Short mmCIF file of C-alpha atoms in Angstrom, two decimals:
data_model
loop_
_atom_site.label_atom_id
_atom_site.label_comp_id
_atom_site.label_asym_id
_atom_site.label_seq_id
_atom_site.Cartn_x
_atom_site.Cartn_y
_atom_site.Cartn_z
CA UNK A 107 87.55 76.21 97.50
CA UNK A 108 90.22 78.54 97.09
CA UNK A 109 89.79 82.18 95.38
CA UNK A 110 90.13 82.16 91.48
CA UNK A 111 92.38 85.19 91.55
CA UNK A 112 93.68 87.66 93.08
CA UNK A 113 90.51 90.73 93.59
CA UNK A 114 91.39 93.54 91.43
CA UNK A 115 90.38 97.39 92.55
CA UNK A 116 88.75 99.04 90.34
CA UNK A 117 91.38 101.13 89.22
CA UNK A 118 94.07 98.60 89.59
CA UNK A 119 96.79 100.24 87.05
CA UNK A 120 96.39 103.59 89.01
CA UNK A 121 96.84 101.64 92.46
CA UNK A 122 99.41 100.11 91.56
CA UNK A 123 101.72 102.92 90.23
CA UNK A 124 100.51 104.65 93.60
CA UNK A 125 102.56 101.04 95.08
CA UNK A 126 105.27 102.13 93.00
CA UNK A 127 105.61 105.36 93.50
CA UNK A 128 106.16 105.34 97.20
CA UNK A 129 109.21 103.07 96.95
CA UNK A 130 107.80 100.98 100.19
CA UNK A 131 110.38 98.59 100.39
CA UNK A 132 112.72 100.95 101.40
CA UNK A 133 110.66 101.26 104.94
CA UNK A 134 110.46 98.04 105.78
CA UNK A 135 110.98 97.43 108.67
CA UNK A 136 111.29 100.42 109.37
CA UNK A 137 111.46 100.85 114.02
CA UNK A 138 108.24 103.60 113.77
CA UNK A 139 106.34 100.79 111.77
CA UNK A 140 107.28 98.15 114.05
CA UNK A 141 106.03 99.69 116.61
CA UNK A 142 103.10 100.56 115.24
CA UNK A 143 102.32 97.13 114.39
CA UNK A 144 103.17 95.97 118.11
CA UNK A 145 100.82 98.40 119.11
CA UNK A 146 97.73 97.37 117.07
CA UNK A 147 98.81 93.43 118.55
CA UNK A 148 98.77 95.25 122.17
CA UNK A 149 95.17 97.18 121.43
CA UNK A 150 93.93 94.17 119.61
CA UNK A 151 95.37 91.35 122.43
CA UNK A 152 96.14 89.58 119.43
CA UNK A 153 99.56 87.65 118.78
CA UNK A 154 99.98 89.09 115.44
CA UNK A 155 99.82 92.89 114.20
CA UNK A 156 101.32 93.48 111.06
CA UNK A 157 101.91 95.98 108.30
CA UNK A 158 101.11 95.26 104.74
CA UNK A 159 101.45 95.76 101.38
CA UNK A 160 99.24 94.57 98.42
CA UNK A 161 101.19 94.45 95.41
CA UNK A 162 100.08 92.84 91.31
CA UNK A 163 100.35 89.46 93.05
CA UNK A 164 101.86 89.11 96.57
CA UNK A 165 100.91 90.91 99.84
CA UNK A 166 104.23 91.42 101.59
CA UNK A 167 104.82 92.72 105.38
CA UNK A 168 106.57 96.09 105.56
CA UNK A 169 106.26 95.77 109.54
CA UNK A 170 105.42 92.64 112.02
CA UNK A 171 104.99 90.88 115.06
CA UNK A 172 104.07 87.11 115.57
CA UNK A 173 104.40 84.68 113.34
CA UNK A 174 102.75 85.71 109.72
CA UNK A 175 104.36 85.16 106.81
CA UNK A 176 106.59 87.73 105.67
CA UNK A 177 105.24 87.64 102.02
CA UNK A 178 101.73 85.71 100.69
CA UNK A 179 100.32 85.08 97.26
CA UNK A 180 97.76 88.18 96.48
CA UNK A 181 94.92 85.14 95.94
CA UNK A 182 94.82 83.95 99.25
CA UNK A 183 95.13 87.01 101.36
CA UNK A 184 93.16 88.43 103.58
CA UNK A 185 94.60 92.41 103.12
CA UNK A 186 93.76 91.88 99.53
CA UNK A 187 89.87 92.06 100.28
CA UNK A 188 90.35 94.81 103.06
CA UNK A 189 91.67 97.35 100.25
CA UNK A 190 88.77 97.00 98.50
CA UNK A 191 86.53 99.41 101.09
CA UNK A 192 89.30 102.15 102.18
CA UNK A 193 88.18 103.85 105.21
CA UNK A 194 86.64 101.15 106.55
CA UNK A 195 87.54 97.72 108.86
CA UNK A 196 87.43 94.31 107.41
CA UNK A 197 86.39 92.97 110.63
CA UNK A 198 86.35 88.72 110.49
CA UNK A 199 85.60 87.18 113.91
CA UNK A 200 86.10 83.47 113.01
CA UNK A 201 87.78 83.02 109.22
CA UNK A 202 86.54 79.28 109.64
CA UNK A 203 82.88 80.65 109.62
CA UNK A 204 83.08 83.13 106.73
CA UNK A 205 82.52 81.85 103.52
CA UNK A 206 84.96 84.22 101.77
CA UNK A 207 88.39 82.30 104.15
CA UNK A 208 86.81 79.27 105.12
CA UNK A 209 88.48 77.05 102.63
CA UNK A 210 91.69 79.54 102.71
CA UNK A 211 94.58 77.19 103.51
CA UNK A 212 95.94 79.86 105.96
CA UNK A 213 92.66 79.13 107.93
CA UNK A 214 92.85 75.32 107.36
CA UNK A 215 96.07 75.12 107.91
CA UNK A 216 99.69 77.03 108.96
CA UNK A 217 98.84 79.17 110.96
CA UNK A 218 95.30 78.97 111.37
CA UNK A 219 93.83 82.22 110.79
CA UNK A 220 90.43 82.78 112.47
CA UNK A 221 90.41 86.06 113.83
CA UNK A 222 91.18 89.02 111.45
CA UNK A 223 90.56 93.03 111.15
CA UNK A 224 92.29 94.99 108.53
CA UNK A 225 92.26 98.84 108.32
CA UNK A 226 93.15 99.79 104.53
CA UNK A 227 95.99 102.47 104.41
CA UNK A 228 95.59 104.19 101.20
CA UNK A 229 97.50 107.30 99.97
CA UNK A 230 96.71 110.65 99.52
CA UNK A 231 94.85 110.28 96.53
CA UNK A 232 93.14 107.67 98.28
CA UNK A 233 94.39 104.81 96.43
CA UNK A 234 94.85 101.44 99.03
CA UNK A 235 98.54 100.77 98.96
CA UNK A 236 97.85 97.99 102.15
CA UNK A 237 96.92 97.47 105.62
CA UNK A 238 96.97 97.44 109.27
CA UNK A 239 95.76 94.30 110.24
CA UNK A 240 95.66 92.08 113.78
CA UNK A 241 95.61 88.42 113.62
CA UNK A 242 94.57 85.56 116.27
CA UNK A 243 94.39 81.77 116.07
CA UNK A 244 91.62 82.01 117.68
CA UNK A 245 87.90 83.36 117.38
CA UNK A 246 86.94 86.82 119.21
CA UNK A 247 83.23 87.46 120.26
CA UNK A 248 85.06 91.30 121.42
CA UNK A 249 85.99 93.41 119.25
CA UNK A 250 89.15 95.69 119.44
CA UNK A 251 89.03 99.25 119.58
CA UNK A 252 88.74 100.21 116.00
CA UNK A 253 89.20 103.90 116.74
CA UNK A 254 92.58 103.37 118.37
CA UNK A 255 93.85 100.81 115.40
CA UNK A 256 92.54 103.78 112.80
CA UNK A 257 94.52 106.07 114.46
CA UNK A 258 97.86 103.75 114.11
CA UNK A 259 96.70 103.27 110.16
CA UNK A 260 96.59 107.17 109.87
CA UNK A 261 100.13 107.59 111.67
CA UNK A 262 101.37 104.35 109.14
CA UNK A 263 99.95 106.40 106.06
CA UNK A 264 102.13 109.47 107.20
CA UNK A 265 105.07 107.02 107.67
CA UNK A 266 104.50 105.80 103.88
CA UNK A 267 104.25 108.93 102.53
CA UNK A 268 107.54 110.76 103.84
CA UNK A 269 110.39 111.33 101.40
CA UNK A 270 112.94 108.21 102.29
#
């Protein structure tokens, strides 16, 4: 069963002109991001670490490594449910186990999602713009150290926030 919709924060309109306002696109792919993202892979011994944002309908990567997607509908990703607790993990240790991805085609199918933790970024006003996340194709019993990957979400904020 696939999600209905996309999950809407609670103050969605607001959220969303935060989005806006910071003109994100313009940093993507931006080399500090990058390698911010490599570093959450590295801390996470993952083979994906990515950057993203969650916009009206798409979550898009400002920053990668591995193979993800570089843009995914809003309804089927996983980012999309981290923003909805800012400040702390979405921590999924096997997507094929948890009712809220098991029937996600990214966890069915390409590329087989089943380990996930997402650290919402959120703006000053603490509106969630995105997040940090590290992906695996495989389950993990261990969990990475979410102190180190909050720390990389806090220097990504920063990153967002500076005039372009």
């Amino acid at each position: 069963m696939l999600m209905a919709g996309p999950m809407i924060v609670a103050d969605e309109a607001a959220r969303q002109a935060a989005v806006d306002s910071l003109n994100l696109p313009s940093k993507r792919w931006d080399e500090r991001l990058q390698r911010i993202a490599e570093r959450a892979a590295d801390i996470a011994r993952t083979p994906i670490g990515a950057i993203s944002v969650v916009d009206r309908a798409r979550q898009w990567m400002i920053a990668k490594r591995g193979p993800v997607e570089d843009e995914v509908p809003r309804a089927l990703s996983f980012c999309a449910i981290a923003i909805h607790r800012p400040g702390e993990a979405l921590i999924v240790p096997d997507a094929a186990l948890d009712p809220r991805f098991a029937d996600n085609p990214y966890v069915k199918g390409t590329p087989a999602i089943r380990f996930y933790v997402g650290i919402p970024l959120v703006d000053r006003s603490g509106f969630p713009l995105g997040a940090l996340c590290v992906i695996d194709h495989e389950p993990h019993q261990q969990m990475p150290d979410l102190y180190d990957l909050s720390a990389l979400a806090r220097e990504a904020e920063r990153i967002f926030i500076q005039p372009n």
